[in-house]
């Protein structure tokens, strides 16, 4: 078993919140650059939050961005051709891992989830 799966939910949640707060602070780290380097961005993170918590895209994005997405997006410059090229290359690397990541995620749900996520309104 992967040690990541053995990490308790409280520690994982604390690390997640720290990551989100860092991304909120670092607006200079544009989503397109995150995609080009790491293959994920704030939008990806908010999609994962939305899927896990059953939230709308707008609700999940507001959690990650700390404000409505449209407000944040209005302050961001347009992506350059080079940024888009790097993102495309990075996303191609993700394709090979995507199926394995989805399978690992499926195997971890719902066993590692707190009842509030697996049994809403409990």
XYZ file of N, CA, C and O in Angstrom:
488
model
N 0.846 -1.183 0.000
C 0.000 0.000 0.000
C 0.894 1.249 0.000
O 1.895 1.319 0.686
N 0.492 2.225 -0.749
C 1.192 3.494 -0.839
C 1.087 4.226 0.501
O 0.007 4.310 1.091
N 2.191 4.755 0.983
C 2.175 5.478 2.258
C 1.234 6.681 2.236
O 0.719 7.074 3.265
N 1.004 7.247 1.059
C 0.065 8.352 0.947
C -1.320 7.930 1.420
O -2.022 8.686 2.088
N -1.715 6.697 1.103
C -3.019 6.190 1.519
C -3.090 5.961 3.024
O -4.183 5.852 3.578
N -1.959 5.910 3.683
C -1.923 5.716 5.129
C -1.937 7.033 5.898
O -2.079 7.048 7.107
N -1.798 8.138 5.188
C -1.816 9.457 5.815
C -3.218 9.732 6.355
O -4.204 9.568 5.637
N -3.302 10.135 7.603
C -4.619 10.384 8.192
C -5.271 11.606 7.549
O -4.607 12.499 7.027
N -6.602 11.615 7.574
C -7.357 12.670 6.905
C -7.075 14.054 7.474
O -7.043 15.032 6.722
N -6.864 14.169 8.768
C -6.605 15.482 9.364
C -5.293 16.065 8.839
O -5.217 17.250 8.511
N -4.269 15.239 8.738
C -2.985 15.718 8.208
C -3.106 16.077 6.732
O -2.581 17.097 6.291
N -3.805 15.253 5.974
C -3.997 15.533 4.552
C -4.776 16.834 4.368
O -4.446 17.648 3.500
N -5.795 17.037 5.176
C -6.597 18.262 5.075
C -5.769 19.490 5.428
O -5.891 20.537 4.774
N -4.920 19.385 6.430
C -4.066 20.497 6.815
C -3.102 20.846 5.675
O -2.929 22.024 5.335
N -2.503 19.838 5.069
C -1.587 20.072 3.952
C -2.330 20.667 2.756
O -1.830 21.590 2.100
N -3.525 20.167 2.491
C -4.334 20.692 1.389
C -4.653 22.167 1.605
O -4.510 22.986 0.706
N -5.087 22.526 2.808
C -5.418 23.929 3.089
C -4.190 24.829 2.948
O -4.283 25.955 2.460
N -3.042 24.331 3.342
C -1.815 25.123 3.190
C -1.501 25.334 1.710
O -1.134 26.442 1.296
N -1.658 24.299 0.901
C -1.445 24.429 -0.535
C -2.406 25.449 -1.134
O -1.987 26.332 -1.895
N -3.675 25.380 -0.786
C -4.660 26.312 -1.330
C -4.330 27.738 -0.911
O -4.377 28.668 -1.729
N -3.960 27.935 0.340
C -3.622 29.299 0.793
C -2.378 29.832 0.089
O -2.300 31.016 -0.240
N -1.413 28.975 -0.154
C -0.220 29.394 -0.898
C -0.603 29.792 -2.321
O -0.157 30.833 -2.826
N -1.443 29.009 -2.963
C -1.875 29.345 -4.328
C -2.692 30.631 -4.364
O -2.598 31.404 -5.318
N -3.482 30.876 -3.324
C -4.227 32.146 -3.263
C -3.262 33.323 -3.165
O -3.459 34.365 -3.781
N -2.226 33.160 -2.383
C -1.241 34.225 -2.170
C -0.403 34.475 -3.420
O -0.063 35.611 -3.732
N -0.066 33.410 -4.140
C 0.850 33.510 -5.272
C 0.108 33.665 -6.597
O 0.182 32.827 -7.472
N -0.576 34.784 -6.745
C -1.271 35.052 -8.005
C -0.289 35.184 -9.162
O -0.680 35.024 -10.320
N 0.981 35.463 -8.864
C 1.975 35.555 -9.926
C 2.254 34.191 -10.557
O 2.742 34.113 -11.669
N 1.944 33.133 -9.850
C 2.059 31.782 -10.408
C 0.765 31.516 -11.166
O -0.224 31.064 -10.606
N 0.772 31.852 -12.445
C -0.431 31.744 -13.254
C -0.810 30.278 -13.469
O 0.047 29.394 -13.475
N -2.092 30.037 -13.659
C -2.565 28.680 -13.912
C -1.870 28.057 -15.119
O -1.494 26.885 -15.084
N -1.680 28.822 -16.168
C -1.054 28.293 -17.376
C 0.377 27.832 -17.081
O 0.838 26.829 -17.611
N 1.075 28.553 -16.209
C 2.434 28.147 -15.831
C 2.411 26.897 -14.950
O 3.265 26.015 -15.094
N 1.452 26.817 -14.034
C 1.310 25.608 -13.219
C 1.028 24.404 -14.105
O 1.598 23.325 -13.907
N 0.148 24.589 -15.092
C -0.165 23.496 -16.012
C 1.078 23.096 -16.805
O 1.330 21.903 -17.013
N 1.848 24.076 -17.241
C 3.031 23.794 -18.037
C 4.113 23.084 -17.261
O 4.863 22.280 -17.817
N 4.200 23.343 -15.986
C 5.239 22.733 -15.162
C 4.765 21.456 -14.474
O 5.432 20.428 -14.503
N 3.601 21.520 -13.843
C 3.162 20.414 -12.990
C 1.989 19.619 -13.553
O 1.654 18.570 -13.020
N 1.343 20.139 -14.600
C 0.232 19.410 -15.186
C -1.074 19.538 -14.426
O -2.006 18.787 -14.647
N -1.141 20.485 -13.502
C -2.392 20.788 -12.806
C -2.360 22.246 -12.406
O -1.311 22.871 -12.361
N -3.553 22.797 -12.131
C -3.645 24.194 -11.727
C -4.766 24.367 -10.719
O -5.354 23.391 -10.257
N -5.070 25.585 -10.410
C -6.140 25.877 -9.456
C -7.487 25.341 -9.945
O -8.298 24.879 -9.148
N -7.726 25.422 -11.249
C -8.979 24.899 -11.781
C -9.065 23.389 -11.595
O -10.126 22.859 -11.250
N -7.966 22.690 -11.823
C -7.945 21.240 -11.597
C -8.248 20.952 -10.133
O -9.071 20.081 -9.816
N -7.572 21.667 -9.265
C -7.763 21.475 -7.830
C -9.217 21.726 -7.447
O -9.819 20.956 -6.690
N -9.805 22.781 -7.995
C -11.205 23.067 -7.670
C -12.129 22.006 -8.257
O -13.136 21.649 -7.633
N -11.794 21.456 -9.418
C -12.598 20.356 -9.972
C -12.554 19.149 -9.039
O -13.575 18.507 -8.788
N -11.374 18.845 -8.494
C -11.244 17.713 -7.588
C -12.029 17.957 -6.303
O -12.666 17.050 -5.771
N -11.980 19.190 -5.805
C -12.748 19.547 -4.610
C -14.242 19.389 -4.892
O -14.986 18.809 -4.100
N -14.671 19.901 -6.033
C -16.077 19.817 -6.397
C -16.566 18.387 -6.511
O -17.640 18.036 -6.024
N -15.762 17.536 -7.155
C -16.128 16.127 -7.304
C -16.201 15.436 -5.950
O -17.129 14.679 -5.681
N -15.222 15.695 -5.101
C -15.168 15.034 -3.797
C -16.288 15.498 -2.866
O -16.816 14.709 -2.082
N -16.647 16.776 -2.970
C -17.619 17.343 -2.034
C -19.011 17.522 -2.633
O -19.922 17.977 -1.937
N -19.185 17.193 -3.903
C -20.485 17.355 -4.535
C -20.896 18.807 -4.693
O -22.069 19.147 -4.554
N -19.922 19.662 -5.002
C -20.187 21.094 -5.154
C -20.254 21.476 -6.627
O -19.688 20.790 -7.482
N -20.892 22.585 -6.900
C -20.883 23.116 -8.260
C -19.482 23.624 -8.577
O -18.675 23.882 -7.673
N -19.224 23.801 -9.861
C -17.919 24.324 -10.289
C -17.658 25.688 -9.655
O -16.561 25.961 -9.161
N -18.676 26.551 -9.640
C -18.514 27.899 -9.071
C -18.226 27.831 -7.572
O -17.361 28.564 -7.073
N -18.919 26.966 -6.854
C -18.688 26.844 -5.407
C -17.283 26.334 -5.122
O -16.585 26.869 -4.246
N -16.873 25.314 -5.856
C -15.539 24.743 -5.640
C -14.445 25.744 -5.997
O -13.455 25.868 -5.279
N -14.636 26.478 -7.076
C -13.629 27.474 -7.460
C -13.529 28.583 -6.421
O -12.440 29.059 -6.128
N -14.639 28.992 -5.859
C -14.575 30.037 -4.836
C -13.815 29.549 -3.602
O -13.091 30.320 -2.964
N -13.932 28.276 -3.281
C -13.166 27.722 -2.159
C -11.673 27.803 -2.460
O -10.878 28.246 -1.625
N -11.275 27.391 -3.645
C -9.857 27.364 -3.998
C -9.307 28.766 -4.222
O -8.222 29.097 -3.742
N -10.047 29.611 -4.932
C -9.559 30.951 -5.255
C -9.744 31.945 -4.110
O -9.106 32.988 -4.084
N -10.651 31.653 -3.193
C -10.906 32.575 -2.091
C -11.768 33.765 -2.501
O -11.903 34.732 -1.747
N -12.340 33.694 -3.676
C -13.185 34.746 -4.235
C -13.860 34.160 -5.469
O -13.443 33.106 -5.954
N -14.858 34.842 -6.007
C -15.448 34.342 -7.248
C -14.385 34.257 -8.349
O -13.537 35.143 -8.481
N -14.444 33.190 -9.121
C -13.446 32.938 -10.153
C -13.340 34.098 -11.142
O -12.235 34.487 -11.536
N -14.471 34.652 -11.556
C -14.450 35.745 -12.534
C -13.646 36.948 -12.036
O -12.961 37.605 -12.820
N -13.693 37.236 -10.743
C -12.912 38.343 -10.175
C -11.422 38.055 -10.291
O -10.626 38.931 -10.647
N -11.035 36.836 -9.960
C -9.627 36.447 -10.025
C -9.143 36.464 -11.479
O -8.091 37.002 -11.792
N -9.935 35.867 -12.354
C -9.561 35.744 -13.769
C -9.370 37.115 -14.421
O -8.477 37.290 -15.259
N -10.158 38.091 -14.023
C -10.074 39.433 -14.615
C -8.711 40.083 -14.377
O -8.308 40.967 -15.129
N -7.988 39.655 -13.348
C -6.674 40.234 -13.039
C -5.517 39.505 -13.729
O -4.369 39.923 -13.607
N -5.811 38.428 -14.424
C -4.753 37.612 -15.006
C -4.478 37.998 -16.451
O -5.400 38.268 -17.218
N -3.200 38.010 -16.838
C -2.862 38.325 -18.239
C -3.206 37.152 -19.164
O -3.362 36.019 -18.704
N -3.290 37.435 -20.452
C -3.532 36.386 -21.446
C -2.311 35.470 -21.525
O -1.173 35.897 -21.358
N -2.556 34.207 -21.811
C -1.472 33.235 -21.959
C -0.704 33.508 -23.243
O -1.281 33.877 -24.265
N 0.607 33.308 -23.165
C 1.449 33.461 -24.351
C 1.475 32.148 -25.131
O 1.104 31.089 -24.614
N 1.953 32.219 -26.351
C 2.101 31.024 -27.182
C 3.036 30.019 -26.505
O 2.772 28.813 -26.517
N 4.111 30.508 -25.918
C 5.071 29.626 -25.240
C 4.427 28.952 -24.027
O 4.653 27.767 -23.776
N 3.648 29.673 -23.244
C 2.957 29.084 -22.098
C 1.999 27.986 -22.558
O 1.927 26.922 -21.941
N 1.279 28.244 -23.620
C 0.339 27.245 -24.149
C 1.077 26.004 -24.654
O 0.626 24.875 -24.442
N 2.229 26.199 -25.297
C 3.035 25.070 -25.778
C 3.497 24.204 -24.614
O 3.379 22.973 -24.647
N 4.017 24.843 -23.554
C 4.478 24.094 -22.378
C 3.326 23.342 -21.724
O 3.483 22.210 -21.269
N 2.152 23.969 -21.664
C 0.993 23.314 -21.076
C 0.626 22.071 -21.882
O 0.366 21.005 -21.312
N 0.600 22.183 -23.198
C 0.267 21.035 -24.038
C 1.243 19.883 -23.817
O 0.840 18.719 -23.718
N 2.535 20.192 -23.745
C 3.545 19.158 -23.493
C 3.330 18.511 -22.130
O 3.432 17.292 -21.985
N 3.046 19.315 -21.146
C 2.837 18.813 -19.798
C 1.587 17.935 -19.710
O 1.595 16.884 -19.069
N 0.533 18.364 -20.367
C -0.713 17.597 -20.342
C -0.534 16.239 -21.022
O -1.144 15.255 -20.614
N 0.310 16.176 -22.036
C 0.584 14.901 -22.701
C 1.224 13.920 -21.718
O 0.935 12.718 -21.743
N 2.055 14.420 -20.819
C 2.661 13.563 -19.799
C 1.602 13.030 -18.837
O 1.699 11.916 -18.343
N 0.597 13.847 -18.555
C -0.466 13.438 -17.632
C -1.302 12.296 -18.186
O -1.801 11.474 -17.421
N -1.491 12.270 -19.494
C -2.356 11.263 -20.091
C -1.924 9.854 -19.718
O -2.757 8.989 -19.484
N -0.630 9.616 -19.654
C -0.130 8.294 -19.310
C -0.467 7.917 -17.872
O -0.681 6.752 -17.561
N -0.534 8.907 -17.007
C -0.800 8.637 -15.601
C -2.268 8.721 -15.225
O -2.666 8.188 -14.197
N -3.064 9.368 -16.041
C -4.449 9.660 -15.688
C -5.232 8.414 -15.281
O -5.909 8.398 -14.262
N -5.130 7.358 -16.056
C -5.877 6.141 -15.751
C -5.422 5.541 -14.429
O -6.242 5.134 -13.607
N -4.123 5.509 -14.197
C -3.608 4.959 -12.941
C -4.046 5.807 -11.751
O -4.393 5.268 -10.692
N -4.041 7.129 -11.917
C -4.478 8.005 -10.834
C -5.962 7.816 -10.539
O -6.371 7.749 -9.378
N -6.777 7.714 -11.588
C -8.208 7.494 -11.395
C -8.462 6.166 -10.695
O -9.309 6.076 -9.811
N -7.728 5.133 -11.085
C -7.889 3.820 -10.460
C -7.497 3.874 -8.984
O -8.193 3.347 -8.123
N -6.395 4.537 -8.670
C -5.960 4.667 -7.275
C -6.991 5.443 -6.469
O -7.283 5.101 -5.320
N -7.553 6.474 -7.069
C -8.572 7.262 -6.393
C -9.815 6.417 -6.146
O -10.379 6.434 -5.052
N -10.239 5.655 -7.148
C -11.408 4.790 -6.985
C -11.202 3.793 -5.858
O -12.124 3.499 -5.102
N -9.985 3.271 -5.750
C -9.689 2.298 -4.704
C -9.687 2.930 -3.318
O -9.965 2.270 -2.326
N -9.386 4.219 -3.233
C -9.324 4.870 -1.923
C -10.676 5.385 -1.461
O -10.865 5.671 -0.296
N -11.637 5.534 -2.392
C -12.973 6.007 -2.038
C -13.898 4.826 -1.908
O -13.831 3.914 -2.699
N -14.785 4.765 -1.003
C -15.020 5.726 0.055
C -14.305 5.375 1.344
O -14.493 6.040 2.354
N -13.509 4.311 1.344
C -12.923 3.819 2.588
C -12.163 4.877 3.374
O -12.230 4.906 4.592
N -11.467 5.777 2.686
C -10.669 6.769 3.402
C -11.428 8.056 3.679
O -10.912 8.958 4.301
N -12.658 8.141 3.201
C -13.427 9.363 3.373
C -14.158 9.386 4.701
O -14.671 8.367 5.146
N -14.242 10.552 5.314
C -15.034 10.657 6.535
C -16.514 10.491 6.187
O -16.921 10.749 5.048
N -17.336 10.050 7.128
C -18.758 9.844 6.859
C -19.455 11.067 6.283
O -20.382 10.935 5.499
N -19.001 12.259 6.632
C -19.657 13.468 6.118
C -19.552 13.557 4.596
O -20.378 14.186 3.959
N -18.530 12.919 3.999
C -18.388 12.935 2.548
C -19.127 11.761 1.888
O -19.696 11.907 0.828
N -19.080 10.604 2.518
C -19.687 9.432 1.918
C -21.165 9.313 2.258
O -21.902 8.631 1.572
N -21.574 9.963 3.337
C -22.967 9.920 3.758
C -23.435 11.338 4.063
O -23.560 11.724 5.226
N -23.709 12.127 3.001
C -24.157 13.506 3.234
C -25.392 13.568 4.131
O -26.184 12.630 4.162
N -25.539 14.647 4.828
C -26.666 14.877 5.742
C -26.647 13.947 6.958
O -27.651 13.774 7.608
N -25.519 13.357 7.214
C -25.397 12.479 8.384
C -25.066 13.296 9.579
O -24.360 14.216 9.599
